[in-house]
XYZ file of C-alpha atoms in Angstrom:
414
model
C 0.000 0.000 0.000
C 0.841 3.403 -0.346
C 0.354 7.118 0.530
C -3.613 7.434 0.415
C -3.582 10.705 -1.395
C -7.778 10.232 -2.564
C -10.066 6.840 -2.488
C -10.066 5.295 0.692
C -10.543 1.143 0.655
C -12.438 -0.465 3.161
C -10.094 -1.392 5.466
C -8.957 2.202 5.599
C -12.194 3.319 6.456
C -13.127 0.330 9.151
C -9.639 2.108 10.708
C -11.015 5.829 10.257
C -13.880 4.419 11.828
C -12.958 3.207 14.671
C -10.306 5.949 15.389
C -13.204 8.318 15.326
C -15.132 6.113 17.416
C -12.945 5.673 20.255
C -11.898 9.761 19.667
C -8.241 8.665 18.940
C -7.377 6.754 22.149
C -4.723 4.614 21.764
C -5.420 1.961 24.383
C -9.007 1.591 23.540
C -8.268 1.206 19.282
C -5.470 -1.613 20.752
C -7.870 -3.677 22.371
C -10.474 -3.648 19.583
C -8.141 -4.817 17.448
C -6.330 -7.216 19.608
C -9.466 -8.549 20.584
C -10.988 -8.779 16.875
C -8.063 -9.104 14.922
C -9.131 -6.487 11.904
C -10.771 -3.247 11.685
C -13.693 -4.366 9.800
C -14.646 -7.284 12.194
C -14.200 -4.736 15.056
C -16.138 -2.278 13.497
C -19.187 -4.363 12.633
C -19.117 -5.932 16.031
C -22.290 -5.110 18.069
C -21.971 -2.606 20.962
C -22.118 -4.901 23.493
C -19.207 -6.815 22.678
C -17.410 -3.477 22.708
C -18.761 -3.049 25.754
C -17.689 -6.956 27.129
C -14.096 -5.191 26.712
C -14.912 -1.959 28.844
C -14.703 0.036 26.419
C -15.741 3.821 27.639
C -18.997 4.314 27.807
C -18.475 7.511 25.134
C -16.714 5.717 22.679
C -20.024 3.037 22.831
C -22.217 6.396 22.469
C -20.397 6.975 19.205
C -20.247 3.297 18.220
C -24.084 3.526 18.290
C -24.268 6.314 15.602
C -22.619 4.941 12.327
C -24.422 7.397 10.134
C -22.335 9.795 12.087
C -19.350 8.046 11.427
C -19.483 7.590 7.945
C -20.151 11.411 7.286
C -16.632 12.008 8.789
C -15.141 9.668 7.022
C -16.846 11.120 3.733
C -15.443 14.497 4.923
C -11.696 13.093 5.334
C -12.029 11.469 2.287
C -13.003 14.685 0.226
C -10.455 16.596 2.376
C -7.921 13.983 0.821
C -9.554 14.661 -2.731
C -8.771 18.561 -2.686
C -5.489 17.506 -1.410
C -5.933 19.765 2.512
C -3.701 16.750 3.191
C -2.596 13.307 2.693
C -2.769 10.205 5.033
C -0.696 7.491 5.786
C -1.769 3.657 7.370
C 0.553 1.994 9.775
C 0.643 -0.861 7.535
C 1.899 1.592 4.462
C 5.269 1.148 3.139
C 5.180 5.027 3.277
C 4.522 5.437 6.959
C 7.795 5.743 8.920
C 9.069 2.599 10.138
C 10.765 4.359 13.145
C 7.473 5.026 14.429
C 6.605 1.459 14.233
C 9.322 0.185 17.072
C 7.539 2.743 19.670
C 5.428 1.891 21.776
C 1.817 2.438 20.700
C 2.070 3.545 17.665
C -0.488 5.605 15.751
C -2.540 3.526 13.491
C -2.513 6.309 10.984
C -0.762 9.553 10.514
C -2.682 13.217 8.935
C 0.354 15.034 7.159
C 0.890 18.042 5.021
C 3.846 18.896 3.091
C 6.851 16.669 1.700
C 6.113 13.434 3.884
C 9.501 11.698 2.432
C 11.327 13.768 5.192
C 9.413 11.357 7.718
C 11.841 9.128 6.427
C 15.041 10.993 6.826
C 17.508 10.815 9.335
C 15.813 13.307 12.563
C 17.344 14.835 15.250
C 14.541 16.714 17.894
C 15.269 19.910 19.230
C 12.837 20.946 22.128
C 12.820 23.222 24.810
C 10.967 26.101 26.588
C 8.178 27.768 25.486
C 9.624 30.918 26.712
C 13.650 30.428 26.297
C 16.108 33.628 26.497
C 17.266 35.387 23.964
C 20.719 33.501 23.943
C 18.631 30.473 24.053
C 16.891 31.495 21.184
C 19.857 32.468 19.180
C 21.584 28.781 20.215
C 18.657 27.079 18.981
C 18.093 28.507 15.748
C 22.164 28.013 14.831
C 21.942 24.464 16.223
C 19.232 24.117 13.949
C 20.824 25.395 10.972
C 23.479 23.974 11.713
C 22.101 20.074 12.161
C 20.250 20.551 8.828
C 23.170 21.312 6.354
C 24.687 18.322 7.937
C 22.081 16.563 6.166
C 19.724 16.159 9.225
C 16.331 16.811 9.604
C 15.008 18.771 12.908
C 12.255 17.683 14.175
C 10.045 19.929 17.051
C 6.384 20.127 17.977
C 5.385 23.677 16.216
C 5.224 25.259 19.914
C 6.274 28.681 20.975
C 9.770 29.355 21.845
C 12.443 26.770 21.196
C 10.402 24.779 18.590
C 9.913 27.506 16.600
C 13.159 28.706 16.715
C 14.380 25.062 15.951
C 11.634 24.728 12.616
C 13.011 28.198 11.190
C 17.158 27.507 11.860
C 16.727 24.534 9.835
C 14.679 26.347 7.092
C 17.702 29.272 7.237
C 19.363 27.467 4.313
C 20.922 29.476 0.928
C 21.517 26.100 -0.691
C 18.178 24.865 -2.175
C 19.318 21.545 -1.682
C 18.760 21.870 2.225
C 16.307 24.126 2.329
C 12.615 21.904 3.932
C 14.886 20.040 6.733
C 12.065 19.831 9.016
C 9.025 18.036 10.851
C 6.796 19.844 12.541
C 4.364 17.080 15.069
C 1.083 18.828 16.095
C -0.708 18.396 18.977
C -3.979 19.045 17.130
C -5.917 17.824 14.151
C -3.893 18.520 10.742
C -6.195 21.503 9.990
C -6.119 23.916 13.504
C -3.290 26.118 13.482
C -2.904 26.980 17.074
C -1.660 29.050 18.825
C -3.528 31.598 15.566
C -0.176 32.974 14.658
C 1.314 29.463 13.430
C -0.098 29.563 10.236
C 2.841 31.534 8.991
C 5.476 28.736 10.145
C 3.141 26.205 8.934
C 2.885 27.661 5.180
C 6.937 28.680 5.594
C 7.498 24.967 6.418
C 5.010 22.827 3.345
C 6.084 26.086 1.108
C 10.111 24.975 1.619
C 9.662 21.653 1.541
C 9.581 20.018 5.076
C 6.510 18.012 6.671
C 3.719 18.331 9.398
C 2.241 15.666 10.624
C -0.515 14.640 13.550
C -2.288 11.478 14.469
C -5.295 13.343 15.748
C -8.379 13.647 13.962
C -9.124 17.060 11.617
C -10.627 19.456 14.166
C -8.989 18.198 17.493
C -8.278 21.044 19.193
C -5.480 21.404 21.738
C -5.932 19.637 25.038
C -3.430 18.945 27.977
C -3.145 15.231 27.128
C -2.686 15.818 23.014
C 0.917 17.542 23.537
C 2.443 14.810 25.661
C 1.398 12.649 23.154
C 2.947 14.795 20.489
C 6.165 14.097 22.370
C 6.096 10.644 21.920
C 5.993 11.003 18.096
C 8.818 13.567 18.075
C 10.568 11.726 20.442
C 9.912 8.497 18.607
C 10.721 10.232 14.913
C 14.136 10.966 16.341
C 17.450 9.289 16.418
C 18.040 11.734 19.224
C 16.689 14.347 21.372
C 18.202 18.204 22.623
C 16.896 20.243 24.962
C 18.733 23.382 24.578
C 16.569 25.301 27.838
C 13.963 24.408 29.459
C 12.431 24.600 33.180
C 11.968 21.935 35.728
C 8.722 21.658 34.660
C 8.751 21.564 31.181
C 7.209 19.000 29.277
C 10.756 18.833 26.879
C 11.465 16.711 29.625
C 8.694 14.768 28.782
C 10.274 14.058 25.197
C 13.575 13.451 26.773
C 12.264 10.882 29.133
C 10.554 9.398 25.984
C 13.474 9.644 23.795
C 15.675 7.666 26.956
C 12.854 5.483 27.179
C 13.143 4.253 23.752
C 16.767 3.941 23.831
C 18.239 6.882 22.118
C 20.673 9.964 22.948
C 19.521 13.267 25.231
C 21.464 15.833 25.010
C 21.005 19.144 26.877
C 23.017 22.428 26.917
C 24.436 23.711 30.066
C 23.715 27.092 31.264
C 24.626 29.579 34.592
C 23.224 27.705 37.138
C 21.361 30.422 38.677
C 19.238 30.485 35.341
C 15.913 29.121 36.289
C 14.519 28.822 32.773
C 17.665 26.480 32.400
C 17.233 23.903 35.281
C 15.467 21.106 33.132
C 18.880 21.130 31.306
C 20.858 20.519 34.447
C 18.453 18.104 35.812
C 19.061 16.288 33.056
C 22.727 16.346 32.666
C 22.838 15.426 36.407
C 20.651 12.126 35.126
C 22.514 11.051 33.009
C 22.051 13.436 29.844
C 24.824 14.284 27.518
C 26.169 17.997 28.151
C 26.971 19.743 25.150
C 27.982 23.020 24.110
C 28.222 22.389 20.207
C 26.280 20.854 17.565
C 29.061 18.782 16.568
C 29.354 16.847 19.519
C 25.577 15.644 18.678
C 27.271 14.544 14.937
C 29.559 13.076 16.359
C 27.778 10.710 18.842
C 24.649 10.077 16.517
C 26.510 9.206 13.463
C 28.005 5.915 14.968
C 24.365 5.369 14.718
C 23.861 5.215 11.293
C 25.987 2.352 11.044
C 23.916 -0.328 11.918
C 22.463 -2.966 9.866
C 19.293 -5.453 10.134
C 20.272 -6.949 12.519
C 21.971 -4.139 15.161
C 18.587 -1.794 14.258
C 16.274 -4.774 15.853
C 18.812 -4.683 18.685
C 18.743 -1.247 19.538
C 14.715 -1.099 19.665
C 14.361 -5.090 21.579
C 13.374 -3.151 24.728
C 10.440 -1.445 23.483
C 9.300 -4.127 21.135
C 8.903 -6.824 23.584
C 6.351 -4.587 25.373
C 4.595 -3.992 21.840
C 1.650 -5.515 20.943
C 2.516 -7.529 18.550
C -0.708 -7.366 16.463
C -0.258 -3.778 15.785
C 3.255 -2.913 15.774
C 4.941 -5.454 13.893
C 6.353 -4.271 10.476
C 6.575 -6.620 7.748
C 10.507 -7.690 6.942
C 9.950 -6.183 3.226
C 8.904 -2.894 4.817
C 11.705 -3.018 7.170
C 14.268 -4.044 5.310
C 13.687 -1.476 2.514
C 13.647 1.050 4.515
C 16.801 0.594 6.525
C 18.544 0.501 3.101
C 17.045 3.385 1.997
C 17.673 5.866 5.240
C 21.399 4.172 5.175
C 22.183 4.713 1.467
C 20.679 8.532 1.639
C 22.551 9.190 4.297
C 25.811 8.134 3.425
C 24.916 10.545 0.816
C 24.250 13.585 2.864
C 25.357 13.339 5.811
C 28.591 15.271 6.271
C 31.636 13.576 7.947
C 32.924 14.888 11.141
C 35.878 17.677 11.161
C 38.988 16.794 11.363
C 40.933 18.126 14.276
C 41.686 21.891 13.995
C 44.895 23.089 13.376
C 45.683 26.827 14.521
C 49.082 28.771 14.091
C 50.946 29.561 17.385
C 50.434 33.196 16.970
C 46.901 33.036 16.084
C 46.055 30.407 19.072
C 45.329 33.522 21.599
C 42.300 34.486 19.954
C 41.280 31.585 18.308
C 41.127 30.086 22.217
C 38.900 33.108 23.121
C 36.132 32.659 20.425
C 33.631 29.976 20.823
C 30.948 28.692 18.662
C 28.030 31.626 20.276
C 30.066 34.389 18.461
C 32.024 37.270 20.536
C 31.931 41.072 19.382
C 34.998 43.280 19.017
C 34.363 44.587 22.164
C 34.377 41.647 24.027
C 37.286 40.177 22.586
C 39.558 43.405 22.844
C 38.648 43.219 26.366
C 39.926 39.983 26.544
C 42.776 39.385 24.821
C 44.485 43.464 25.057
C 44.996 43.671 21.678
C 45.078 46.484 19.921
C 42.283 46.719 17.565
C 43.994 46.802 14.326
C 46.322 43.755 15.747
C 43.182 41.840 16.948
C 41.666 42.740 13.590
C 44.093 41.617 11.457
C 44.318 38.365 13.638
C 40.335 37.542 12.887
C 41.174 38.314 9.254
C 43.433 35.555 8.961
C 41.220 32.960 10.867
C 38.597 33.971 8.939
C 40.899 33.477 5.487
C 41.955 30.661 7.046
C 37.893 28.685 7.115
C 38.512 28.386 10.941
C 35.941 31.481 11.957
C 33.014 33.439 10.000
C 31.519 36.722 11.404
C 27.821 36.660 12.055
C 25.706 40.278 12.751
C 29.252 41.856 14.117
C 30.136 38.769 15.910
C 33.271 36.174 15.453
C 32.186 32.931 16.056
C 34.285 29.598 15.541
C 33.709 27.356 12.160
C-alpha cells in the first residue's frame, strides 16, 4: 500500500472508523483490534461486545451512531480529494518505520507537506516555550546547523524553542537543504494553534519540510494531546536536545521518551542560577549528555547510522517486547527497505565529522577566546588586550583561514 492521497478502501475506512469512534485513544483502538483481529470485524461488532471489553462508555455512544461516522469519514475522504492533506496507514510502506518500534504507535498519521522527510535521518530539538534570547539564538544556529549536515530537525510547532528550531533549519541558501524539518502537532492537521502558526506552517510545506498529527481534523489542543505529540517527536528521532527548558517543562517529557526508547539526550548547560535552564541541568545530572556544540551531537549520533538489520532490531528489543505484537509489527519487506534506503541517503548527505583543527601559534590567543556563540569586538579586545587593528588583522586571517566566519558583528568559531 501506499500514501492514500484520494479513495479510501475499506479497510482504511473500518480504521477511520474506529479511530473516530474511540476519539483517537490509543489503548481503547489496541484492544479492539487485539481482541478482533481487523478493523472491519471490530467495526461491525455489536456494541455490546465493545462493551464486554470496557470500552468507555463515550466511545459506545459513538459506536451507536454509524451514520455519524461515515459522514466524517466522507469528509476526510473529500479533504484527501482537494489535497488539505494526505494520510498514511501503519501498515503503508510510506509510513515511517521508526514510528513502528515505539510503543503504541499511531494507526494512521494526517500530514501536510513533503512526507519523504518522515523518512530521513531526525534529530529533535525541544525546549521552553519561553527560552532567552541567547537560548533562542543557540537554537536557531543548532538548527541550521544540524540541517546542512544533512539532518532533519524535528520539534512540535510550539512557541519558543520549537519555533526557533523549525526556522534555523529552514535558514538554508543552498536549495538543496532548504525543507529540513518536521513539525508534530498536537492538534488535528487543519487547527493552526496558537492563531499565529499559520505563517510557520505555510513557511514549512512552502520549503519543503513536513507536518504531521495522528489526531483527527478538528482536534483542538488539550493537555493530554501535547504529551502525546512528544512521543511522536521523540519516537521520529534518532536523538533528542533540549537546549533550555524549566523543571517543569514537558521537553522533559520528550527526553524521558526519547531515553525510554533507547536513544541519545542531550542538553546544553547554562549559569546555574538560570531558572529557565534547570530542566537542562536536571538532566545532565541524570545522566544526559552535556553539550555546548552541535558537533558533539554529529559526532555521537553518526556511529548510529551504522547499523544494519540486525543491530537496528537490537537497539529497539526493549520497546518491542512490550509492543503488541498485532499492531506494531512491520513486515521484513517494509523493514528491510527502509533501513537501506535511510542508510544509502545518508551516506549521501550526511557530512563527515571535522577533522581536528589546526591553529598557528600566533593566532592560538584568539582563536582560544572565540567559541561557537560568536564574541563582538568589544568583548574580545577586552579579553585578549589587543590592539584593535592587531586583533583585527588576527580575525582576518582565521577567517581566510575557514577556521571562523563573522555573524551580525560577531566572530564565532567554524
Amino acid at each position: 500500500m501506499t500514501a492514500v492521497t484520494s479513495s479510501l478502501s475499506d479497510d482504511q475506512r473500518a480504521i477511520l472508523a474506529l479511530w473516530y469512534e474511540v476519539n483517537a485513544s490509543l489503548s481503547a483502538y489496541h484492544t479492539l483490534i487485539t481482541s478482533f483481529g481487523y478493523p472491519q470485524l471490530a467495526w461491525q461488532a455489536k456494541v455490546e461486545a465493545w462493551k464486554q471489553l470496557g470500552i468507555h462508555h463515550t466511545h459506545l455512544k459513538r459506536h451507536e451512531q454509524p451514520e455519524q461516522t461515515l459522514a466524517n469519514i466522507d469528509k476526510i475522504q473529500q479533504a484527501l480529494i482537494e489535497g488539505r492533506y494526505g494520510l498514511l496507514f501503519a501498515d503503508d510502506a510510506d509510513y515511517p518505520a521508526q514510528l513502528s518500534q515505539i510503543y503504541d504507535p499511531p494507526p494512521l498519521l494526517f500530514y501536510r507537506g513533503n512526507s519523504a522527510r518522515l523518512h530521513q535521518a531526525q534529530i529533535a530539538i525541544v525546549g521552553s516555550r519561553k527560552p532567552t534570547a541567547h537560548a533562542q539564538k543557540i537554537t536557531f544556529d543548532m538548527a541550521q546547523y544540524l540541517a546542512q549536515a544533512g539532518y532533519i530537525v524535528t520539534s512540535g510547532l510550539a512557541m519558543g524553542v520549537d519555533k526557533r528550531a523549525h526556522l534555523g533549519a529552514l535558514a538554508q541558501a543552498d536549495p538543496d537543504y532548504q525543507g529540513r524539518t518536521v513539525g508534530v502537532m498536537g492538534t488535528g492537521i487543519d487547527v493552526n494553534y496558537p492563531n499565529h502558526r499559520d505563517q510557520l506552517f505555510t513557511q514549512i510545506i512552502e520549503q519543503g519540510g513536513c507536518i504531521i498529527s495522528e489526531l483527527l481534523p478538528h482536534t483542538q489542543p488539550h493537555k493530554h494531546t501535547f504529551p502525546r505529540r512528544n512521543r511522536l517527536v521523540a519516537g521520529l528521532s534518532l536523538a533528542t536536545i533540549v537546549t533550555e527548558a524549566t523543571i517543569k517543562s514537558g521537553s522533559l517529557i520528550t527526553a524521558r521518551l526519547t531515553s525510554e526508547q533507547g536513544k541519545q539526550v542531550f542538553a546544553i548547560p547554562s549559569h546555574i542560577d538560570n531558572s529557565n535552564a534547570e530542566g537542562c541541568h536536571h538532566l545532565i545530572r541524570e545522566g544526559a549528555t552535556l553539550i555546548y556544540h552541535p558537533q558533539q551531537v554529529l559526532e555521537d549520533v553518526n556511529g548510529q547510522l551504522d547499523y544494519d538489520k540486525g543491530a537496528y532490531r537490537t537497539a529497539n528489543a526493549t520497546n518491542s517486547n512490550s509492543n503488541r505484537s498485532t499492531i506494531n509489527q512491520t513486515s521484513d519487506a517494509i523493514e528491510t527497505n527502509s533501513i537501506k534506503s535511510t542508510s544509502q541517503q545518508l551516506s549521501s548527505e550526511i557530512k563527515p565529522a571535522r577533522s581536528t583543527v589546526v591553529v598557528p601559534e600566533h593566532l592560538t590567543a584568539i582563536y582560544e577566546q572565540l567559541d561557537w556563540h560568536g564574541q563582538d569586538l568589544d568583548a574580545l579586545i577586552s579579553a585578549t588586550k589587543f590592539a584593535p587593528p592587531q586583533l583585527i588583522g588576527q580575525l582576518m586571517e582565521l577567517e581566510l583561514m575557514g577556521l571562523i566566519s563573522e555573524q551580525g558583528g560577531r566572530y564565532l568559531r567554524i
